[in-house]
Structure formats: C-alpha cells, structure tokens
Short mmCIF file of C-alpha atoms and ligand atoms in Angstrom, two decimals:
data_model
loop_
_atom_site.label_atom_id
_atom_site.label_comp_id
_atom_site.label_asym_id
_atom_site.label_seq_id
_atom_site.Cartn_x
_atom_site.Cartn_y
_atom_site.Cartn_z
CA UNK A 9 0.00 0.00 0.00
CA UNK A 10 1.43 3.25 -1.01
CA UNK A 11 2.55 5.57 1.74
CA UNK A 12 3.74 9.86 1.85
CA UNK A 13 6.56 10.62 3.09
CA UNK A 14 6.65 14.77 4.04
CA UNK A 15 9.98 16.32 5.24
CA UNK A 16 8.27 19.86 6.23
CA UNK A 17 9.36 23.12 6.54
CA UNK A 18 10.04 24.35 3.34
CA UNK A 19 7.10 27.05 1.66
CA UNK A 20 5.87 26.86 -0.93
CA UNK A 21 5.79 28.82 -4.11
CA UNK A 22 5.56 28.35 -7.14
CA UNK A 23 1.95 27.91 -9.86
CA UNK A 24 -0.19 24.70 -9.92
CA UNK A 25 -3.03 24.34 -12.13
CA UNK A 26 -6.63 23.31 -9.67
CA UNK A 27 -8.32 19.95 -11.22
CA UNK A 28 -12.26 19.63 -12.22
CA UNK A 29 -14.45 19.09 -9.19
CA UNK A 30 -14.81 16.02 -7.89
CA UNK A 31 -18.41 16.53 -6.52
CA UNK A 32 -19.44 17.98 -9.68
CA UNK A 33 -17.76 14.97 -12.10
CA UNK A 34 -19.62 12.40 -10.26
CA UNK A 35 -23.43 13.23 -10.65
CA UNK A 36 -22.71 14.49 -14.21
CA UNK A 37 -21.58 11.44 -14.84
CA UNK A 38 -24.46 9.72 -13.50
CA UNK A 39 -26.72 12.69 -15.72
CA UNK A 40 -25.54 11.30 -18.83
CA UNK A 41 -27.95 7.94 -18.52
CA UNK A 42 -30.81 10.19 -18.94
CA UNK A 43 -29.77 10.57 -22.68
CA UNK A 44 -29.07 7.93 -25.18
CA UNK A 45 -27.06 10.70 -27.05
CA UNK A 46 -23.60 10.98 -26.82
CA UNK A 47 -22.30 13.60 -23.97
CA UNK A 48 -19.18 15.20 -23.61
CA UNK A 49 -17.76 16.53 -20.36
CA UNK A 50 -14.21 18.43 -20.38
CA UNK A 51 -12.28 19.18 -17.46
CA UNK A 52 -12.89 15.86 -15.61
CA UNK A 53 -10.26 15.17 -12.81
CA UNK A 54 -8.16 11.90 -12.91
CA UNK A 55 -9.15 10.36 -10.05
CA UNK A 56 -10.04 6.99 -8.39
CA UNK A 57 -14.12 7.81 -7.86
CA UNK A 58 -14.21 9.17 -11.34
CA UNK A 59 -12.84 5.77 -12.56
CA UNK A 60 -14.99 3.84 -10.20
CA UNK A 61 -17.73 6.12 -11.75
CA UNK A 62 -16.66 5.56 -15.09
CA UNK A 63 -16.59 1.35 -14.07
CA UNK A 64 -20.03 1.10 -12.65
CA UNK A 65 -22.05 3.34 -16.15
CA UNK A 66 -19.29 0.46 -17.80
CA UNK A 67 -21.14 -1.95 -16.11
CA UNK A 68 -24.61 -0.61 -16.93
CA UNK A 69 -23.38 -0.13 -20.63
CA UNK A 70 -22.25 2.87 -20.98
CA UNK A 71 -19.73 3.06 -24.50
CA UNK A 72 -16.63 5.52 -22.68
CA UNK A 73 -13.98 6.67 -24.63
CA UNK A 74 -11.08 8.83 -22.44
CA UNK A 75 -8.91 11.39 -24.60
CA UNK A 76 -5.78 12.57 -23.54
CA UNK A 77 -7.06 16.24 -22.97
CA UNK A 78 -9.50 15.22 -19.57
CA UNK A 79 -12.25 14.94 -21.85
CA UNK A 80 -14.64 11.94 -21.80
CA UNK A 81 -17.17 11.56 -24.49
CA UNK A 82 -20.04 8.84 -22.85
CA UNK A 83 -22.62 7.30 -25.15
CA UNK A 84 -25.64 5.20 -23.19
CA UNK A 85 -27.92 4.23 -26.14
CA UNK A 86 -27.13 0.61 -24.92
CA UNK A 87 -28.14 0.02 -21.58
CA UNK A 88 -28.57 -2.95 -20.17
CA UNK A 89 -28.02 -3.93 -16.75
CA UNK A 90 -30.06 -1.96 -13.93
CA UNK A 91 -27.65 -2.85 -11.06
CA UNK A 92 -25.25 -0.99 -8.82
CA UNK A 93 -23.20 -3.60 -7.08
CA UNK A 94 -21.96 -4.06 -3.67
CA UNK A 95 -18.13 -3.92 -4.46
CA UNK A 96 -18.55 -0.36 -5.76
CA UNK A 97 -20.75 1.36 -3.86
CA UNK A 98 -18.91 0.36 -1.01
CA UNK A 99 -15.89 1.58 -2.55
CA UNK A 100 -18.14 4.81 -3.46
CA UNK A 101 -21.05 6.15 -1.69
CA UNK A 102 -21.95 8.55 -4.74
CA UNK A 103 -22.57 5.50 -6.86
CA UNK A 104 -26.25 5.98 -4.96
CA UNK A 105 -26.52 9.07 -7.74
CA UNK A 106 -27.25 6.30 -10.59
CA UNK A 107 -30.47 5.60 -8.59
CA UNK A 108 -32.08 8.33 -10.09
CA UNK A 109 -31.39 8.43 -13.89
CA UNK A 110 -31.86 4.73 -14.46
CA UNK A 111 -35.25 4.98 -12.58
CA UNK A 112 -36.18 8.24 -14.69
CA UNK A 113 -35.19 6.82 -17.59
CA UNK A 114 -35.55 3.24 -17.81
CA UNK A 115 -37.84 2.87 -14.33
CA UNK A 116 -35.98 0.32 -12.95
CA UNK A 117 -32.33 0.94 -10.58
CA UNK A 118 -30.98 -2.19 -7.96
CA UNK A 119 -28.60 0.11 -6.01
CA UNK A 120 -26.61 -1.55 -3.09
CA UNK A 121 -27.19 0.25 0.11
CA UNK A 122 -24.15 1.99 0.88
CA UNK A 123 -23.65 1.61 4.87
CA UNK A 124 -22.07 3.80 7.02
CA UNK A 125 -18.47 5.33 6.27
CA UNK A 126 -15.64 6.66 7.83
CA UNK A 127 -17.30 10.20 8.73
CA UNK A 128 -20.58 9.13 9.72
CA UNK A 129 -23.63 7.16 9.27
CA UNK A 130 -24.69 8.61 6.18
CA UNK A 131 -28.27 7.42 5.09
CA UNK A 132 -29.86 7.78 2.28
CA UNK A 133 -33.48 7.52 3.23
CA UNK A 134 -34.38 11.13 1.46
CA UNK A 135 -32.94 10.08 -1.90
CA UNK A 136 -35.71 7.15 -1.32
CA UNK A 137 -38.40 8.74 -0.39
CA UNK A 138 -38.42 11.78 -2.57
CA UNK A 139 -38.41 9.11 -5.41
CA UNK A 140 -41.14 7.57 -3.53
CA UNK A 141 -43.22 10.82 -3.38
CA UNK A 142 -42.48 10.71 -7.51
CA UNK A 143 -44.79 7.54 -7.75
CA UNK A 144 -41.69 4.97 -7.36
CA UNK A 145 -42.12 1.71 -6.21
CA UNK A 146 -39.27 0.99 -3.62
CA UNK A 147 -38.32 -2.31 -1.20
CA UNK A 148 -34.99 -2.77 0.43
CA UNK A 149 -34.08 -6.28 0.52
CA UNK A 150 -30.83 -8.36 0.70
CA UNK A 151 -28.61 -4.56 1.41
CA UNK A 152 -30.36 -3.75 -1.74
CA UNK A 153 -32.38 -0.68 -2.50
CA UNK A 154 -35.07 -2.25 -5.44
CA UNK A 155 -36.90 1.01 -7.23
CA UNK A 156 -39.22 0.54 -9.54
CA UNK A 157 -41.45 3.37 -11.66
CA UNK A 158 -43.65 3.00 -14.83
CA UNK A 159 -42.93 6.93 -15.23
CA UNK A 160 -41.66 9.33 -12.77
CA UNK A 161 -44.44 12.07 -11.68
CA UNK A 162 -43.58 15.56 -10.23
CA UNK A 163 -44.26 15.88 -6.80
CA UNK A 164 -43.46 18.97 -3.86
CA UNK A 165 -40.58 17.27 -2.10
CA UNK A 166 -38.84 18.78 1.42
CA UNK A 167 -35.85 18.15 2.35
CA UNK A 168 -34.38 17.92 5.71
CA UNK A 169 -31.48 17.70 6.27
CA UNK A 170 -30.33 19.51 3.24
CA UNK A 171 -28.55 16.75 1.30
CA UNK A 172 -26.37 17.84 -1.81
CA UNK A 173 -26.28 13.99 -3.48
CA UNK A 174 -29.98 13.54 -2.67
CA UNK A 175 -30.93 17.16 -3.94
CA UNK A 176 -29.00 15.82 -7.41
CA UNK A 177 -30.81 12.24 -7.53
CA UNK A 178 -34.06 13.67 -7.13
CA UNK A 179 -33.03 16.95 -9.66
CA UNK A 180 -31.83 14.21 -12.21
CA UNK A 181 -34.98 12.08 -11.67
CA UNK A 182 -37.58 14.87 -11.97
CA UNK A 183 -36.03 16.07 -15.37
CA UNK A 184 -37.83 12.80 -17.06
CA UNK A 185 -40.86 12.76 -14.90
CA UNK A 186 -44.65 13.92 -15.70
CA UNK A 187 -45.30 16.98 -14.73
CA UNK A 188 -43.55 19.71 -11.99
CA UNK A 189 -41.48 18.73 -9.23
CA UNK A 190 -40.62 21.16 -6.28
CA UNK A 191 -37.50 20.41 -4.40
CA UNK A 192 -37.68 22.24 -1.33
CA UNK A 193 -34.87 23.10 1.40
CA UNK A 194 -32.68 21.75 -2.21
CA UNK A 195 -28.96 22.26 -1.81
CA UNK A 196 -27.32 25.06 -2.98
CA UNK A 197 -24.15 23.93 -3.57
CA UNK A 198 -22.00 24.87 -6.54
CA UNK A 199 -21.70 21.58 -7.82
CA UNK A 200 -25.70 21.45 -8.06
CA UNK A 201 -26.06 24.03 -10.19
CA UNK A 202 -23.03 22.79 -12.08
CA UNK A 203 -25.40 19.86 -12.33
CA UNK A 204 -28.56 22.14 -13.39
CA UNK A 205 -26.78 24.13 -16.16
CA UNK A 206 -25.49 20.70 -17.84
CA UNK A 207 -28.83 19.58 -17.47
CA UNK A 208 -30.25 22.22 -18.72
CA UNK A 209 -28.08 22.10 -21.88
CA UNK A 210 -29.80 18.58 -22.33
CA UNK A 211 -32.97 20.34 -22.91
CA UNK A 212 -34.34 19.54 -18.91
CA UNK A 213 -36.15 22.47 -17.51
CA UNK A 214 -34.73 23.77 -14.60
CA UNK A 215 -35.39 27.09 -12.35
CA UNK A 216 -33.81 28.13 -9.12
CA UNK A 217 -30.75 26.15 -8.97
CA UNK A 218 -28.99 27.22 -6.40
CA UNK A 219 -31.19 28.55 -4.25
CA UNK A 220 -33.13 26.60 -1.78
CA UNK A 221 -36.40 25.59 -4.15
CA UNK A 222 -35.63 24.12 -7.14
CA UNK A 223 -38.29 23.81 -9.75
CA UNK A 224 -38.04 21.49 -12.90
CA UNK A 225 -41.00 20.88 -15.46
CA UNK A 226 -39.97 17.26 -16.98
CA UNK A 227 -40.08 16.73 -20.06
CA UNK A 228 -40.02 13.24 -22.52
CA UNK A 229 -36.65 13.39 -23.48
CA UNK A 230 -33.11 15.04 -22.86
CA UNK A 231 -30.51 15.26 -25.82
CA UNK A 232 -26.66 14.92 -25.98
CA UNK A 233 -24.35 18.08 -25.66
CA UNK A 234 -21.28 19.22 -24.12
CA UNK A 235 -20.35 20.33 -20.66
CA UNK A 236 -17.12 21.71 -19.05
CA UNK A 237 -17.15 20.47 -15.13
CA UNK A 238 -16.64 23.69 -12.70
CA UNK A 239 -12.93 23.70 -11.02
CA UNK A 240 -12.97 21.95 -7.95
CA UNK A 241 -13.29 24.19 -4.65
CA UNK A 242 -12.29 21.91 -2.36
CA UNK A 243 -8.88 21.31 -3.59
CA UNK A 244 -8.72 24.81 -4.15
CA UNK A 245 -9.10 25.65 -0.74
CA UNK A 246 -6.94 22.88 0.43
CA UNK A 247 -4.45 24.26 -1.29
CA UNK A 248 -5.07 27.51 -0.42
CA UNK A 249 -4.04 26.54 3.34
CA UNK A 250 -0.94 25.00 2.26
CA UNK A 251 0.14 28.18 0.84
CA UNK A 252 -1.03 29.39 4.62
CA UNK A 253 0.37 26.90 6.61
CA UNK A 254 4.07 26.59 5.22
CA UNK A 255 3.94 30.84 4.87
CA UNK A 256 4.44 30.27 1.11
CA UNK A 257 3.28 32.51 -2.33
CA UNK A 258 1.47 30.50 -4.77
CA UNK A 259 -0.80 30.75 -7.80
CA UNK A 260 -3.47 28.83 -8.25
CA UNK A 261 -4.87 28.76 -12.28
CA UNK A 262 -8.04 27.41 -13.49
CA UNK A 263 -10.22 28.20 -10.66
CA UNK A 264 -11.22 31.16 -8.39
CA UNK A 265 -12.64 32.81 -4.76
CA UNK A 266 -16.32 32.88 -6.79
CA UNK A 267 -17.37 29.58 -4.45
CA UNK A 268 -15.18 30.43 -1.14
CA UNK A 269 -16.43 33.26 0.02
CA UNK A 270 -16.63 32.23 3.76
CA UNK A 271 -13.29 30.07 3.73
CA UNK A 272 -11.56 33.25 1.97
CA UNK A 273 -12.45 35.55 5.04
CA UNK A 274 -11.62 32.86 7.51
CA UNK A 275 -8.13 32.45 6.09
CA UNK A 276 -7.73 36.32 5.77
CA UNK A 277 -8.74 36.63 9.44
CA UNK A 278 -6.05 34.08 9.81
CA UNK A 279 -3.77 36.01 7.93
CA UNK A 280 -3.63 34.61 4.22
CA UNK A 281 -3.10 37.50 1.73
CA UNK A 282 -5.13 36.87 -1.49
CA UNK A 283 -5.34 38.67 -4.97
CA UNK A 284 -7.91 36.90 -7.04
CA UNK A 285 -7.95 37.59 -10.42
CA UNK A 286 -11.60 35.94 -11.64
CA UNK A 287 -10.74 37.43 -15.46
CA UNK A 288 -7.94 35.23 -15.52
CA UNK A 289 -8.87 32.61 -13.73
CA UNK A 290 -6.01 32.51 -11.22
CA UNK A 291 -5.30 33.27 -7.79
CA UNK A 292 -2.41 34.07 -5.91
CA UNK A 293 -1.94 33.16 -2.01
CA UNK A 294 0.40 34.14 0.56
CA UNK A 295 1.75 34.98 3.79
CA UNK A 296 4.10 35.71 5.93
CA UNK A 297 4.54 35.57 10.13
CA UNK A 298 2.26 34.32 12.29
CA UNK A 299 -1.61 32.75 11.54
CA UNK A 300 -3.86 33.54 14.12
CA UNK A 301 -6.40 30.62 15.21
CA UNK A 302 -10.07 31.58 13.73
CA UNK A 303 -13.33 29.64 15.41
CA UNK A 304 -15.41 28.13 12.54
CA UNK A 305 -18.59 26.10 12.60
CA UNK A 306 -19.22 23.84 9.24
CA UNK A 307 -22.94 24.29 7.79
CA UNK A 308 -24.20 23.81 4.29
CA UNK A 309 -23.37 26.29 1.14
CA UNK A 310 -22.59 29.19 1.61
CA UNK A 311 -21.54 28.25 4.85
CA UNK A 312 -18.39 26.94 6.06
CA UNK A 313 -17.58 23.61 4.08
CA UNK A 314 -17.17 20.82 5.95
CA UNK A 315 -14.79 19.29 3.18
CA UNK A 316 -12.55 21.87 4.16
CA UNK A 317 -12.94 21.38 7.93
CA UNK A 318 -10.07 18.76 8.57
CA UNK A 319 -7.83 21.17 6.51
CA UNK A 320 -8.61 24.44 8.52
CA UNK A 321 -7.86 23.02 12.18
CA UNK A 322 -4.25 21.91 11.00
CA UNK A 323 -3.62 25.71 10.41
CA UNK A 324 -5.35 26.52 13.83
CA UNK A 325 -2.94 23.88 14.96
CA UNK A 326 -0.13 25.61 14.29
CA UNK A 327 -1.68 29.32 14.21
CA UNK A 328 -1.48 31.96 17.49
CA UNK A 329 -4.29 31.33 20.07
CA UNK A 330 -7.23 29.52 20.94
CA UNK A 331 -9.58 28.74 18.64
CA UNK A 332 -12.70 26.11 17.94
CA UNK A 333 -14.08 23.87 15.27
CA UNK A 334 -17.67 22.71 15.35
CA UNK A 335 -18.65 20.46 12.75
CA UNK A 336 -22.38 20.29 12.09
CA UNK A 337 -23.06 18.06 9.01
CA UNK A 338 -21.19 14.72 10.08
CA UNK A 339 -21.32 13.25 13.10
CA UNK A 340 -17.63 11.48 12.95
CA UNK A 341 -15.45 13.84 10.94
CA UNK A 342 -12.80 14.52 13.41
CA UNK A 343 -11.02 11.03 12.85
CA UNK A 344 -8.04 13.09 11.82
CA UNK A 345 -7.66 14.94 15.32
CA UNK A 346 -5.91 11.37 17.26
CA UNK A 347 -3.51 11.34 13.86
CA UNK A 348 -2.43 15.33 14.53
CA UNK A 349 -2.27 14.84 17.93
CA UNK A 350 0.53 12.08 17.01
CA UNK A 351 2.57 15.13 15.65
CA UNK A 352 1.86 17.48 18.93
CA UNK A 353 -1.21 19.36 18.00
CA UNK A 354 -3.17 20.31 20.85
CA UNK A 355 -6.58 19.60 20.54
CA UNK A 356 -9.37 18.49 22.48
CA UNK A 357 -12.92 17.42 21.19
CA UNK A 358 -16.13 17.87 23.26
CA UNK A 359 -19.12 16.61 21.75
CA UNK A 360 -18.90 17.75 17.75
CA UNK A 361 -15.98 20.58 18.64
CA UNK A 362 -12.63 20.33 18.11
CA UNK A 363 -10.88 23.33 20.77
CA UNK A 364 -7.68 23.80 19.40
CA UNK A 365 -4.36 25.61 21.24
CA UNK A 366 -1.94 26.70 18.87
CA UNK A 367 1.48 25.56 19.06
CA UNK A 368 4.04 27.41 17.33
CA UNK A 369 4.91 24.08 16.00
CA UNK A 370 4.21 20.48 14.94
CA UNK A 371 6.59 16.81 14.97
CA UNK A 372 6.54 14.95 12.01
CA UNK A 373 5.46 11.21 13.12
CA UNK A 374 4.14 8.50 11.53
CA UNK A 375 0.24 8.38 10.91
CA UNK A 376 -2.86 6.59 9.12
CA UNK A 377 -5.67 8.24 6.62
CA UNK A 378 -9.07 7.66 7.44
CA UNK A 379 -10.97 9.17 5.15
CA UNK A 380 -10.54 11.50 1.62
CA UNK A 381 -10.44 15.21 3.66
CA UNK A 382 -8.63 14.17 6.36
CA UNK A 383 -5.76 12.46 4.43
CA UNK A 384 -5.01 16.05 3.24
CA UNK A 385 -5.36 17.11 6.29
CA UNK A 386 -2.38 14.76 7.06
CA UNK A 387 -0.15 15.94 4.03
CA UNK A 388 -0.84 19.95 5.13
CA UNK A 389 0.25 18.74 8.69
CA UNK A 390 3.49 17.31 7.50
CA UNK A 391 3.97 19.58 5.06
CA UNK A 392 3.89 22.52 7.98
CA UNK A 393 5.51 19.98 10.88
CA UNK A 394 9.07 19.81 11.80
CA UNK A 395 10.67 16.72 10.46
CA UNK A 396 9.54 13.73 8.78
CA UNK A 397 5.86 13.02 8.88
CA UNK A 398 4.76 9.44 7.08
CA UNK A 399 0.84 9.03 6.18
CA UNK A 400 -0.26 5.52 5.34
CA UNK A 401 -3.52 4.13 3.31
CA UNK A 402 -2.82 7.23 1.00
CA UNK A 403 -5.20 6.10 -1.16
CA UNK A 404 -8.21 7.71 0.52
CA UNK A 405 -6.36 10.79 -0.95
CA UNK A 406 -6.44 9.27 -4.91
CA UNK A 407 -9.93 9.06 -4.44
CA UNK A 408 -10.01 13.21 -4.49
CA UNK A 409 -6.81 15.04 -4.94
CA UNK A 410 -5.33 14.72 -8.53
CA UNK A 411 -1.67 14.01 -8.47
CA UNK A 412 -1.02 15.85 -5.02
CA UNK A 413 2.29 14.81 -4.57
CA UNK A 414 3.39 16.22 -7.77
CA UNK A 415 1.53 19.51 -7.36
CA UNK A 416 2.84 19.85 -3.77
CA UNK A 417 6.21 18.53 -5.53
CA UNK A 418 5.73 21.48 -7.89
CA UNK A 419 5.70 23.89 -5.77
CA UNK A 420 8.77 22.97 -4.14
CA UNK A 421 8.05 20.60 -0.78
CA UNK A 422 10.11 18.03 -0.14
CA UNK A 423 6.90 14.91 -0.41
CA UNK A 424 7.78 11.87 -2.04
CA UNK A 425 5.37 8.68 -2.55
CA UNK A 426 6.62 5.28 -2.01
CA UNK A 427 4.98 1.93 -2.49
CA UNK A 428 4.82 -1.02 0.29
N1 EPU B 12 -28.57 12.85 5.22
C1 EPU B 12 -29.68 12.21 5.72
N2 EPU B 12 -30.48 11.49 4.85
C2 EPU B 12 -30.20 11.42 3.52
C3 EPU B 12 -29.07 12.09 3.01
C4 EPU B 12 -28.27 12.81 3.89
O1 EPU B 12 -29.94 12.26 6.91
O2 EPU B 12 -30.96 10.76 2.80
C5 EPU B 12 -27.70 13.62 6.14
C6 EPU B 12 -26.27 13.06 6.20
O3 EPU B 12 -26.16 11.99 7.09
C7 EPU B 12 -25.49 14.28 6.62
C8 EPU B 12 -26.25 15.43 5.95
O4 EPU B 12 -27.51 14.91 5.59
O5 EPU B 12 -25.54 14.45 8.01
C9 EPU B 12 -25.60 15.98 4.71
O6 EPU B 12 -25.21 14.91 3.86
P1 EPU B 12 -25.26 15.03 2.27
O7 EPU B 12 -26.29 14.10 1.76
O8 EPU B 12 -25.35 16.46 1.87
O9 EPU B 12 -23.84 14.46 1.86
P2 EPU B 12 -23.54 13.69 0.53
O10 EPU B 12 -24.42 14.20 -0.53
O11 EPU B 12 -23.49 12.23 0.79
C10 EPU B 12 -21.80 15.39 -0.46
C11 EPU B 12 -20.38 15.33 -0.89
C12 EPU B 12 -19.50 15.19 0.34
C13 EPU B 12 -19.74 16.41 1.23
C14 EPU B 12 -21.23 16.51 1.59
C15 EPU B 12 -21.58 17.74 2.39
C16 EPU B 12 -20.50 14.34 -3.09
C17 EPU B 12 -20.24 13.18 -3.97
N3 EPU B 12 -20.19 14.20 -1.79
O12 EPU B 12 -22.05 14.17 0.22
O13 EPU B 12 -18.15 15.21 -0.12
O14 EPU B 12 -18.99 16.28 2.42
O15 EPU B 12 -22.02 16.51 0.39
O16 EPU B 12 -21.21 18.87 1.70
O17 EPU B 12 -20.95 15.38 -3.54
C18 EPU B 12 -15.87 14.66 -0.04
O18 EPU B 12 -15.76 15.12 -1.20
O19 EPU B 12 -14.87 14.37 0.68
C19 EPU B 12 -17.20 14.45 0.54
C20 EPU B 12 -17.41 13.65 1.58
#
C-alpha cells in the first residue's frame, strides 16, 4: 500500500493548475444515462471515484472513450443492466446518484445500500423517499435498495437535512418525470447548479438552482451536448491553506474565490493575503509571520464547508491562540484529530468541537488516513511539521486530490510517494 513521506518546513511557491471538481464529475456522470445521445464533459479530474464512476455506467453499458485532454465523451444508447453492485458502492457512496437516472429513464435501478463510512452514518433515506413521493415503487431487501417506476411524476418534495447527493438524484430524476417537481430546502451547492446548467443544456427544464427551491418541469426526453465540469473548490481551498500553513506565495490557475467566500475571510482573518484575479482565472496566495487561530462552525453552502474542515484546524494547529471547530453536518469527521495529535497538536474534542491551542509548532510522526479530507489534512500537517511526517492508506487521498504529490512537488516541498 502506497505511503507519503513529508519532510516539512520548506514554503511553498511556485503555480499549480486546480483539477475539475470532484463533486461535480460524479453526478454528471451519473446525468448522462438520462440521454441515449452521446455527452461530452471536459475538465474531468483523474481520479479513483471518477474511474470507479466511469466502471459502474461500464457496467450498466455505458460506451466511454477517455482522450488525452481530460475529456470523456459517454454514449448510453445501450443500456442494459439496472444494477449498482456491492463492491462499488462500497468503494463509493456517490454511486447511490445512478439511482435516479436509471429509474427516470428506464424505471428500474438495484442500487446496493451503501452503509455507514468513515465520517458518519450517512443514510440515504431522502434520496428514497423523494423518489417515492415521484410515484416509485421501492423495497430494500438483501442490502439492496429495489426502485421501480412505470414513469416518474412531479411531486413537492422537502428536504431535511439539506442533502447535496440527494438534492441531485431527485433533480436528475424529476427532469424525465410527468409533470412539476418542487424540491424544497434543495442544496445550494455549486456543484448542483453545475449539475442544473449541464442539465439544462440537455434540454431539462430547470429554475432556481442554487437557491433553496428548485423547480423542474420534466419533459419526454433530454438530448446529448457538451459540458465543461466547474474547477474543484475543495482542492482549491486545500491548497489555499498549504500556501497558509508553510507561509508560502502561490498561484493557483483554473479556478477562483467565486465559491469560497466564507473560507476566503476565515483564512484572511487568519492572515492569508489573497489577490484573485476571476478574469484570468487565477489566484495568488500568501503569507508571511504568524496565523492567528479563527473559530469556525461547518454548515451547508454558503456556509463553512465541511470538506474543508479537517484542513482548517491543521492551520489553527499551528496558528497563534485559541480557537474552535464545530462540525455540524457529520457526526464522525474529526477522525483526523488522534492522527495530529501524534505530531503534537493540541486539541481536544467535546461533543462535535474540536478546541484547538496553537502551538508554534508540529513533529513529524508516523500516521494513518481515514478518510478522503482528512488524508489532506495529514499531508498539510506534515507539510507545515518539523521533520519527517509518514501518512499511510494514502489512497483515501487518490480518491479526491489529482496528483497531489506532484503539485505539492511542484511547488517545491520536499513529499515523495513510495509503495509497500
Ligand atoms: N442525510 C440524511 N439522509 C439522507 C441524506 C443525507 O440524513 O438521505 C444527512 C447526512 O447523514 C449528513 C447530511 O444529511 O448528516 C448531509 O449529507 P449530504 O447528503 O449532503 O452528503 P452527501 O451528498 O453524501 C456530499 C459530498 C461530500 C460532502 C457533503 C456535504 C459528493 C459526492 N459528496 O455528500 O463530499 O462532504 O455533500 O457537503 O458530492 C468529499 O468530497 O470528501 C465528501 C465527503
């Protein structure tokens, strides 16, 4: 199993180019069974759930072809197999966003139940009952989640929690179905209306993406097209903090601030200086002394992010002062904190908030991914620690960082990946 091996210290500088969004990639993916005309989709990230993606519509018959320029051109006018196994979904909770499309389209999905993960129980009782409310016939049996639908009808649909992959199952869905759905309390996360505007370019009608009542009039059929996928925020903002944590000057290209608002003016509290420059779609991120610990709580768009949540305490770790985390959307996503207390950090949980005393420094030590964020979490850490820090099961981090180690690389730290 590959491991990271961080020597930290060094800033960084340097330009790295920000990947497609994961969180976007995935459900567009799963958009493109709704048509049985080819779809293209640019800018798609090279990583391990976009190939498990790509190997479960495979599965279901989906005719792929990758070209060298992250562009994949998908053609479903031969589907044939309903079923979402076990082995992936496991692998990949957002396999669950195939439930929708291939019930909308064909009116029949088998979708293994995914069971809990690493951050949390994670149900997905929402995505079945708002397809429920849309006439679908649905039995769980054998871990399986059975859905059945003659055709999809609208329906006025509330959801609570707010739930960004169940917001873009039940967008997807309604696209096909008779009639007018209303998603209320929807999601209004970038990557949904990333979702809305390539389904809209399909021909689905779509208003109020993005803000928290969605409505879409279905209609009988979407069409191919072409979509680029939105740059990825999340590894934006990861990267972002490295710049902040190591006191280094960096430009990020392809992406922008337009989707961080709140994680911008935490880091600038913290110190980060910023120039965005939107027109060109770069961004450049520095600083210099001390960070200063900033309290955060996580909460859906526009709120704080929780994907970035793991990231943020290491630079309270390390920053001036006392500061707290609270995270509100998951109910185990501070497996990271026992791993960064391994390298010194000083922080103590009490119920869902992390209090955190900044040190003016963190060991390197050897420690264990649990889960996608936190892995980077781990490689910011060692990146900003004194020493050698060495994070095994890297491959949670494959699953949603493109090529890390080489950006990182890139921009001058000394991070090296070794297998075994
Ligand atoms: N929830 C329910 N019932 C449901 C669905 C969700 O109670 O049917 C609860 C969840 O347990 C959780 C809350 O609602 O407490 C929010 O979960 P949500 O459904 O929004 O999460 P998700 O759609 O499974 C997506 C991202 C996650 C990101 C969350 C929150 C994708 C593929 N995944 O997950 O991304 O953390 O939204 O923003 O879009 C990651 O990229 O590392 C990642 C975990």
């Amino acid at each position: 199993m590959d491991k990271i091996i961080v020597r930290g210290g060094t800033p960084l500088s340097g330009t790295i180019p920000i990947s497609g969004a994961k969180n976007a990639t995935l459900p567009a993916l799963a958009a493109t069974l709704l048509t049985d005309q080819s779809v293209h989709l640019s800018n798609i990230p090279h990583l391990l759930d976009v190939t498990t993606m790509l190997e479960l519509l495979g599965q279901h018959g989906s005719a792929i072809t990758v070209d060298e320029r992250l562009g994949v051109e998908i053609d479903n006018c031969q589907i044939n197999n309903f079923l979402a196994p076990y082995d992936l979904v496991s692998t990949m909770r957002a396999s669950i966003l195939v439930m929708g499309p291939l019930l909308a389209r064909y009116g029949h999905a088998d979708v293994s139940l995914p069971g809990g993960c690493a951050i949390g129980s994670r149900p997905v009782n929402l995505h079945i009952e708002g397809l429920r409310a849309m006439g679908a016939d649905i039995t769980l049996s054998g871990g399986f989640i059975h859905a059945r639908a003659k055709r999809l009808h609208g329906a006025r649909i509330h959801m609570d929690p707010v739930t960004v992959t169940g917001t873009e199952n039940l967008l997807m869905a309604a696209t096909l179905a008779k009639g007018r759905t209303f998603l209320e309390n929807a999601a209004k996360e970038p990557e949904v209306v990333d979702l809305a505007n390539f389904l809209t370019k399909m021909g689905a009608r779509i208003q109020g993406a993005g803000t928290s009542t969605i409505i879409i009039d279905g209609v009988d059929t979407l069409h191919g097209t072409r979509h680029r996928i939105m740059p990825d925020r999340i590894e934006t903002a990861t990267f972002m903090i490295a710049a902040a944590v190591t006191g280094g000057d960096v430009i990020l290209t392809g992406t922008s601030g337009e989707f961080l608002a709140l994680p911008i003016r935490k880091l600038q509290e913290a110190g980060l200086i910023l120039e965005d420059d939107p027109s060109r779609e770069s961004m450049r991120v520095r600083c210099s002394g001390r960070l200063q610990g900033v309290n955060l709580e996580t909460a859906p768009y526009p709120g704080f992010p929780t994907d970035v949540q793991a990231q943020m305490l290491v630079l309270n770790c390390i920053a001036e002062g006392a500061s707290s985390i609270t995270e509100n959307i998951f109910e185990n996503r501070f497996m990271h904190v026992s791993e960064l207390q391994r390298l010194g950090a000083d922080i103590q949980i009490l119920g869902n908030v992390a209090h955190v005393r900044g040190l003016s420094k963190l060991h390197g030590a050897p420690v264990m991914a649990t889960d996608l964020r936190a892995s980077a979490s781990l490689v910011l850490a060692g990146l900003a620690a004194e020493g050698e820090t060495v994070i095994s099961r890297i491959y949670h981090i494959d699953r949603g960082y493109e090529r890390i180690e080489e950006k990182l690389l890139a921009l001058g730290a000394n991070i090296q990946r070794v297998s075994g």
